[in-house]
PDB file of C-alpha atoms and ligand atoms in Angstrom:
ATOM      1  CA  UNK A   5       0.000   0.000   0.000  1.00 79.00           C
ATOM      2  CA  UNK A   6       1.266   3.469  -0.855  1.00 87.00           C
ATOM      3  CA  UNK A   7       2.069   5.825   2.010  1.00 95.00           C
ATOM      4  CA  UNK A   8       0.300   9.142   2.508  1.00 96.00           C
ATOM      5  CA  UNK A   9       3.511  10.904   1.451  1.00 95.00           C
ATOM      6  CA  UNK A  10       3.582   8.973  -1.844  1.00 96.00           C
ATOM      7  CA  UNK A  11      -0.100   9.570  -2.525  1.00 97.00           C
ATOM      8  CA  UNK A  12       0.200  13.300  -1.855  1.00 97.00           C
ATOM      9  CA  UNK A  13       3.322  13.442  -4.029  1.00 97.00           C
ATOM     10  CA  UNK A  14       1.288  11.904  -6.862  1.00 97.00           C
ATOM     11  CA  UNK A  15      -1.223  14.734  -6.536  1.00 98.00           C
ATOM     12  CA  UNK A  16       1.611  17.253  -6.691  1.00 98.00           C
ATOM     13  CA  UNK A  17       3.022  15.618  -9.847  1.00 98.00           C
ATOM     14  CA  UNK A  18      -0.392  15.607 -11.510  1.00 98.00           C
ATOM     15  CA  UNK A  19      -1.050  19.259 -10.686  1.00 98.00           C
ATOM     16  CA  UNK A  20       2.442  20.261 -11.859  1.00 98.00           C
ATOM     17  CA  UNK A  21       1.608  18.766 -15.261  1.00 98.00           C
ATOM     18  CA  UNK A  22      -1.979  20.052 -15.435  1.00 98.00           C
ATOM     19  CA  UNK A  23      -1.726  21.572 -18.907  1.00 98.00           C
ATOM     20  CA  UNK A  24      -5.500  21.473 -19.398  1.00 97.00           C
ATOM     21  CA  UNK A  25      -5.935  24.079 -16.649  1.00 98.00           C
ATOM     22  CA  UNK A  26      -6.575  27.652 -17.846  1.00 97.00           C
ATOM     23  CA  UNK A  27      -4.135  28.697 -15.075  1.00 98.00           C
ATOM     24  CA  UNK A  28      -1.227  26.518 -16.236  1.00 98.00           C
ATOM     25  CA  UNK A  29       0.199  29.019 -18.751  1.00 97.00           C
ATOM     26  CA  UNK A  30      -0.005  31.885 -16.245  1.00 98.00           C
ATOM     27  CA  UNK A  31       1.869  29.764 -13.683  1.00 98.00           C
ATOM     28  CA  UNK A  32       4.687  28.924 -16.131  1.00 98.00           C
ATOM     29  CA  UNK A  33       4.991  32.480 -17.481  1.00 98.00           C
ATOM     30  CA  UNK A  34       5.375  33.868 -13.960  1.00 98.00           C
ATOM     31  CA  UNK A  35       7.565  31.111 -12.524  1.00 98.00           C
ATOM     32  CA  UNK A  36       4.851  30.408  -9.982  1.00 98.00           C
ATOM     33  CA  UNK A  37       4.383  27.155  -8.084  1.00 98.00           C
ATOM     34  CA  UNK A  38       1.118  25.304  -7.681  1.00 98.00           C
ATOM     35  CA  UNK A  39       0.091  25.255  -4.031  1.00 98.00           C
ATOM     36  CA  UNK A  40      -0.855  21.724  -3.065  1.00 98.00           C
ATOM     37  CA  UNK A  41      -1.194  21.957   0.700  1.00 98.00           C
ATOM     38  CA  UNK A  42       0.784  21.925   3.896  1.00 98.00           C
ATOM     39  CA  UNK A  43       0.553  20.527   7.402  1.00 98.00           C
ATOM     40  CA  UNK A  44       0.067  17.252   9.197  1.00 98.00           C
ATOM     41  CA  UNK A  45      -0.790  14.231   7.028  1.00 97.00           C
ATOM     42  CA  UNK A  46      -2.723  12.893  10.017  1.00 97.00           C
ATOM     43  CA  UNK A  47      -4.543  16.150  10.706  1.00 98.00           C
ATOM     44  CA  UNK A  48      -7.936  15.972  12.402  1.00 98.00           C
ATOM     45  CA  UNK A  49      -8.811  19.372  10.925  1.00 98.00           C
ATOM     46  CA  UNK A  50      -8.440  20.401   7.277  1.00 98.00           C
ATOM     47  CA  UNK A  51      -8.823  24.029   6.182  1.00 98.00           C
ATOM     48  CA  UNK A  52      -9.785  24.662   2.580  1.00 98.00           C
ATOM     49  CA  UNK A  53      -9.252  28.145   1.166  1.00 98.00           C
ATOM     50  CA  UNK A  54     -10.055  29.491  -2.259  1.00 98.00           C
ATOM     51  CA  UNK A  55      -6.890  29.748  -4.375  1.00 98.00           C
ATOM     52  CA  UNK A  56      -3.278  30.857  -3.884  1.00 98.00           C
ATOM     53  CA  UNK A  57      -2.463  34.551  -3.883  1.00 97.00           C
ATOM     54  CA  UNK A  58       0.823  36.022  -5.133  1.00 97.00           C
ATOM     55  CA  UNK A  59       2.930  35.136  -2.072  1.00 97.00           C
ATOM     56  CA  UNK A  60       1.578  31.627  -2.060  1.00 98.00           C
ATOM     57  CA  UNK A  61       2.249  31.090  -5.787  1.00 98.00           C
ATOM     58  CA  UNK A  62       5.783  32.426  -5.371  1.00 98.00           C
ATOM     59  CA  UNK A  63       6.573  30.056  -2.509  1.00 98.00           C
ATOM     60  CA  UNK A  64       4.257  27.086  -3.107  1.00 98.00           C
ATOM     61  CA  UNK A  65       2.932  27.440   0.461  1.00 98.00           C
ATOM     62  CA  UNK A  66      -0.755  28.037   1.339  1.00 98.00           C
ATOM     63  CA  UNK A  67      -1.762  31.048   3.414  1.00 98.00           C
ATOM     64  CA  UNK A  68       1.760  32.464   3.805  1.00 97.00           C
ATOM     65  CA  UNK A  69       0.782  36.087   2.981  1.00 95.00           C
ATOM     66  CA  UNK A  70      -1.475  38.603   4.705  1.00 95.00           C
ATOM     67  CA  UNK A  71      -4.542  36.341   4.759  1.00 96.00           C
ATOM     68  CA  UNK A  72      -2.267  33.690   6.273  1.00 97.00           C
ATOM     69  CA  UNK A  73      -1.317  36.062   9.079  1.00 96.00           C
ATOM     70  CA  UNK A  74      -4.994  36.418   9.934  1.00 97.00           C
ATOM     71  CA  UNK A  75      -5.487  32.640   9.769  1.00 98.00           C
ATOM     72  CA  UNK A  76      -2.495  32.131  12.101  1.00 98.00           C
ATOM     73  CA  UNK A  77      -3.989  34.625  14.547  1.00 97.00           C
ATOM     74  CA  UNK A  78      -7.368  32.877  14.467  1.00 97.00           C
ATOM     75  CA  UNK A  79      -5.738  29.483  15.081  1.00 98.00           C
ATOM     76  CA  UNK A  80      -3.743  30.893  17.993  1.00 97.00           C
ATOM     77  CA  UNK A  81      -6.955  32.392  19.391  1.00 96.00           C
ATOM     78  CA  UNK A  82      -8.434  28.906  19.807  1.00 96.00           C
ATOM     79  CA  UNK A  83      -5.164  27.204  20.772  1.00 96.00           C
ATOM     80  CA  UNK A  84      -4.702  25.189  17.583  1.00 97.00           C
ATOM     81  CA  UNK A  85      -1.144  24.761  16.284  1.00 98.00           C
ATOM     82  CA  UNK A  86      -0.789  25.404  12.559  1.00 98.00           C
ATOM     83  CA  UNK A  87       1.470  22.318  12.195  1.00 98.00           C
ATOM     84  CA  UNK A  88      -1.281  20.086  13.588  1.00 98.00           C
ATOM     85  CA  UNK A  89      -3.819  20.904  10.852  1.00 98.00           C
ATOM     86  CA  UNK A  90      -3.708  20.529   7.066  1.00 98.00           C
ATOM     87  CA  UNK A  91      -4.213  23.655   4.968  1.00 98.00           C
ATOM     88  CA  UNK A  92      -5.051  23.621   1.285  1.00 98.00           C
ATOM     89  CA  UNK A  93      -7.191  25.364  -1.330  1.00 98.00           C
ATOM     90  CA  UNK A  94      -9.909  24.323  -3.701  1.00 98.00           C
ATOM     91  CA  UNK A  95      -7.989  25.750  -6.696  1.00 98.00           C
ATOM     92  CA  UNK A  96      -4.267  24.927  -6.611  1.00 98.00           C
ATOM     93  CA  UNK A  97      -2.964  27.589  -9.025  1.00 98.00           C
ATOM     94  CA  UNK A  98      -3.124  31.347  -8.705  1.00 98.00           C
ATOM     95  CA  UNK A  99      -5.884  32.990 -10.752  1.00 98.00           C
ATOM     96  CA  UNK A 100      -4.764  36.129 -12.585  1.00 96.00           C
ATOM     97  CA  UNK A 101      -4.746  39.230 -10.338  1.00 91.00           C
ATOM     98  CA  UNK A 102      -6.490  37.307  -7.555  1.00 88.00           C
ATOM     99  CA  UNK A 103      -9.759  37.175  -9.466  1.00 95.00           C
ATOM    100  CA  UNK A 104     -12.402  34.739  -8.229  1.00 96.00           C
ATOM    101  CA  UNK A 105     -11.988  31.165  -9.450  1.00 97.00           C
ATOM    102  CA  UNK A 106     -14.298  30.131 -12.289  1.00 97.00           C
ATOM    103  CA  UNK A 107     -16.670  27.151 -12.233  1.00 97.00           C
ATOM    104  CA  UNK A 108     -14.420  25.493 -14.808  1.00 98.00           C
ATOM    105  CA  UNK A 109     -11.356  25.890 -12.576  1.00 98.00           C
ATOM    106  CA  UNK A 110     -13.201  24.541  -9.539  1.00 98.00           C
ATOM    107  CA  UNK A 111     -14.278  21.549 -11.640  1.00 98.00           C
ATOM    108  CA  UNK A 112     -10.718  20.890 -12.804  1.00 98.00           C
ATOM    109  CA  UNK A 113      -9.053  21.190  -9.385  1.00 98.00           C
ATOM    110  CA  UNK A 114     -11.872  19.808  -7.210  1.00 98.00           C
ATOM    111  CA  UNK A 115     -10.889  16.138  -7.715  1.00 98.00           C
ATOM    112  CA  UNK A 116      -7.454  16.871  -6.204  1.00 98.00           C
ATOM    113  CA  UNK A 117      -9.119  18.138  -3.046  1.00 98.00           C
ATOM    114  CA  UNK A 118     -11.334  15.017  -3.051  1.00 98.00           C
ATOM    115  CA  UNK A 119      -8.187  12.857  -3.124  1.00 98.00           C
ATOM    116  CA  UNK A 120      -6.531  14.875  -0.358  1.00 98.00           C
ATOM    117  CA  UNK A 121      -9.580  14.295   1.843  1.00 98.00           C
ATOM    118  CA  UNK A 122      -9.433  10.541   1.128  1.00 98.00           C
ATOM    119  CA  UNK A 123      -5.722  10.431   2.028  1.00 98.00           C
ATOM    120  CA  UNK A 124      -5.748  12.604   5.139  1.00 98.00           C
ATOM    121  CA  UNK A 125      -9.186  11.575   6.440  1.00 98.00           C
ATOM    122  CA  UNK A 126      -9.852  14.730   8.489  1.00 98.00           C
ATOM    123  CA  UNK A 127     -12.618  14.609  11.099  1.00 98.00           C
ATOM    124  CA  UNK A 128     -13.444  18.267  10.498  1.00 98.00           C
ATOM    125  CA  UNK A 129     -13.291  20.080   7.160  1.00 98.00           C
ATOM    126  CA  UNK A 130     -13.416  23.860   7.340  1.00 98.00           C
ATOM    127  CA  UNK A 131     -14.464  25.764   4.268  1.00 98.00           C
ATOM    128  CA  UNK A 132     -12.871  29.212   4.211  1.00 98.00           C
ATOM    129  CA  UNK A 133     -15.102  31.402   2.070  1.00 97.00           C
ATOM    130  CA  UNK A 134     -17.972  30.863  -0.275  1.00 97.00           C
ATOM    131  CA  UNK A 135     -16.187  28.984  -3.076  1.00 98.00           C
ATOM    132  CA  UNK A 136     -14.824  26.172  -0.945  1.00 98.00           C
ATOM    133  CA  UNK A 137     -18.070  26.173   1.041  1.00 98.00           C
ATOM    134  CA  UNK A 138     -20.079  25.677  -2.171  1.00 98.00           C
ATOM    135  CA  UNK A 139     -17.854  22.865  -3.395  1.00 98.00           C
ATOM    136  CA  UNK A 140     -17.564  21.002  -0.097  1.00 98.00           C
ATOM    137  CA  UNK A 141     -21.236  21.256   0.878  1.00 98.00           C
ATOM    138  CA  UNK A 142     -22.227  20.015  -2.593  1.00 98.00           C
ATOM    139  CA  UNK A 143     -19.675  17.213  -2.479  1.00 98.00           C
ATOM    140  CA  UNK A 144     -21.168  15.845   0.745  1.00 98.00           C
ATOM    141  CA  UNK A 145     -24.781  16.122  -0.420  1.00 97.00           C
ATOM    142  CA  UNK A 146     -25.487  19.254   1.623  1.00 98.00           C
ATOM    143  CA  UNK A 147     -26.039  21.543  -1.351  1.00 97.00           C
ATOM    144  CA  UNK A 148     -29.636  22.278  -0.310  1.00 97.00           C
ATOM    145  CA  UNK A 149     -28.388  23.734   3.001  1.00 97.00           C
ATOM    146  CA  UNK A 150     -26.171  26.343   1.317  1.00 97.00           C
ATOM    147  CA  UNK A 151     -27.057  29.991   1.754  1.00 97.00           C
ATOM    148  CA  UNK A 152     -24.996  33.169   1.449  1.00 97.00           C
ATOM    149  CA  UNK A 153     -21.787  33.045   3.510  1.00 96.00           C
ATOM    150  CA  UNK A 154     -23.046  35.841   5.783  1.00 95.00           C
ATOM    151  CA  UNK A 155     -25.728  33.390   6.962  1.00 97.00           C
ATOM    152  CA  UNK A 156     -23.529  30.268   6.946  1.00 97.00           C
ATOM    153  CA  UNK A 157     -20.399  31.419   8.785  1.00 97.00           C
ATOM    154  CA  UNK A 158     -19.817  29.675  12.112  1.00 96.00           C
ATOM    155  CA  UNK A 159     -22.265  26.867  11.327  1.00 96.00           C
ATOM    156  CA  UNK A 160     -21.301  23.206  11.299  1.00 97.00           C
ATOM    157  CA  UNK A 161     -22.930  20.244   9.552  1.00 98.00           C
ATOM    158  CA  UNK A 162     -22.681  16.471   9.812  1.00 98.00           C
ATOM    159  CA  UNK A 163     -21.408  14.682   6.734  1.00 98.00           C
ATOM    160  CA  UNK A 164     -20.786  11.056   5.845  1.00 97.00           C
ATOM    161  CA  UNK A 165     -17.537  10.033   4.170  1.00 97.00           C
ATOM    162  CA  UNK A 166     -16.009   6.719   3.080  1.00 96.00           C
ATOM    163  CA  UNK A 167     -14.071   6.708   6.387  1.00 97.00           C
ATOM    164  CA  UNK A 168     -16.873   7.701   8.776  1.00 97.00           C
ATOM    165  CA  UNK A 169     -18.852  10.688  10.012  1.00 98.00           C
ATOM    166  CA  UNK A 170     -17.248  14.111   9.943  1.00 98.00           C
ATOM    167  CA  UNK A 171     -18.170  17.753  10.519  1.00 98.00           C
ATOM    168  CA  UNK A 172     -18.149  20.465   7.889  1.00 98.00           C
ATOM    169  CA  UNK A 173     -17.591  23.949   9.285  1.00 98.00           C
ATOM    170  CA  UNK A 174     -18.332  27.044   7.200  1.00 98.00           C
ATOM    171  CA  UNK A 175     -16.200  30.098   7.916  1.00 98.00           C
ATOM    172  CA  UNK A 176     -15.571  33.495   6.416  1.00 97.00           C
ATOM    173  CA  UNK A 177     -12.399  33.692   4.353  1.00 97.00           C
ATOM    174  CA  UNK A 178      -9.637  35.268   6.516  1.00 97.00           C
ATOM    175  CA  UNK A 179      -9.098  38.000   3.920  1.00 95.00           C
ATOM    176  CA  UNK A 180     -12.378  39.530   5.158  1.00 95.00           C
ATOM    177  CA  UNK A 181     -10.365  40.845   8.119  1.00 94.00           C
ATOM    178  CA  UNK A 182      -7.553  42.030   5.827  1.00 91.00           C
ATOM    179  CA  UNK A 183      -9.935  44.401   4.067  1.00 85.00           C
ATOM    180  CA  UNK A 184     -11.757  45.297   7.261  1.00 89.00           C
ATOM    181  CA  UNK A 185      -9.811  44.732  10.530  1.00 85.00           C
ATOM    182  CA  UNK A 186     -12.946  45.566  12.549  1.00 90.00           C
ATOM    183  CA  UNK A 187     -14.340  42.210  11.528  1.00 91.00           C
ATOM    184  CA  UNK A 188     -11.596  40.199  13.164  1.00 95.00           C
ATOM    185  CA  UNK A 189     -13.628  39.770  16.360  1.00 95.00           C
ATOM    186  CA  UNK A 190     -16.456  38.235  14.349  1.00 95.00           C
ATOM    187  CA  UNK A 191     -13.999  35.754  12.791  1.00 97.00           C
ATOM    188  CA  UNK A 192     -12.525  34.963  16.199  1.00 97.00           C
ATOM    189  CA  UNK A 193     -15.990  34.222  17.542  1.00 96.00           C
ATOM    190  CA  UNK A 194     -16.655  31.852  14.630  1.00 97.00           C
ATOM    191  CA  UNK A 195     -13.367  30.042  15.293  1.00 96.00           C
ATOM    192  CA  UNK A 196     -14.545  29.350  18.834  1.00 95.00           C
ATOM    193  CA  UNK A 197     -16.679  26.616  17.229  1.00 92.00           C
ATOM    194  CA  UNK A 198     -13.518  24.466  17.510  1.00 90.00           C
ATOM    195  CA  UNK A 199     -13.695  24.640  21.280  1.00 85.00           C
ATOM    196  CA  UNK A 200     -17.091  22.895  21.083  1.00 83.00           C
ATOM    197  CA  UNK A 201     -16.011  20.355  18.475  1.00 82.00           C
TER     198      UNK A 201
HETATM  199  N1  LIG B 311      -6.213  32.945   0.041  1.00 90.86           N
HETATM  200  C1  LIG B 311      -6.560  31.645  -0.151  1.00 90.86           C
HETATM  201  O1  LIG B 311      -7.729  31.336  -0.338  1.00 90.86           O
HETATM  202  N2  LIG B 311      -5.622  30.735  -0.123  1.00 90.86           N
HETATM  203  C2  LIG B 311      -4.339  30.993   0.104  1.00 90.86           C
HETATM  204  O2  LIG B 311      -3.521  30.062   0.122  1.00 90.86           O
HETATM  205  C3  LIG B 311      -4.002  32.350   0.312  1.00 90.86           C
HETATM  206  C4  LIG B 311      -4.946  33.300   0.273  1.00 90.86           C
END
């Protein structure tokens, strides 16, 4: 049986060679890296963001820029160590000028997230922002429960996976507090859901 490291490496190799992606050319032209994910391969909690920003595409690391600083602060607030969780994105390559990912891109990259979930087997999957929320809720048959993120943030749902029951947690994307620092308290309050879980 292949190890988690080998299986995750396979995902990396496939994404590196993903010429069918509309973001492939942009990555090559700018010497960017795809951002596969980072953290514990045995993580109980997986965070799923939207897509890499500039810092992330330059380094290949998720949430290493300003939104990452906010995420780090939120994790510290609830006493979770960044190394103990797994952090990834729904779209693995940077969209031009940080535009929103398209449906086509989410469709192309989604299966890589599906595989990551099957390898890591997290007990809690946290959707950061509306795009990952939409994909993850749909994936677990909870599409009919989806509303706008302003109504969904802080809520958790039960979901059934191939490896047992898990929780899906919907959260605002940390960049909300980058644009408006006053909202950090609201994000902190939402993160307190982890104390209950
Ligand atoms: N925003 C995201 O959604 N993901 C990152 O990795 C960085 C910023």
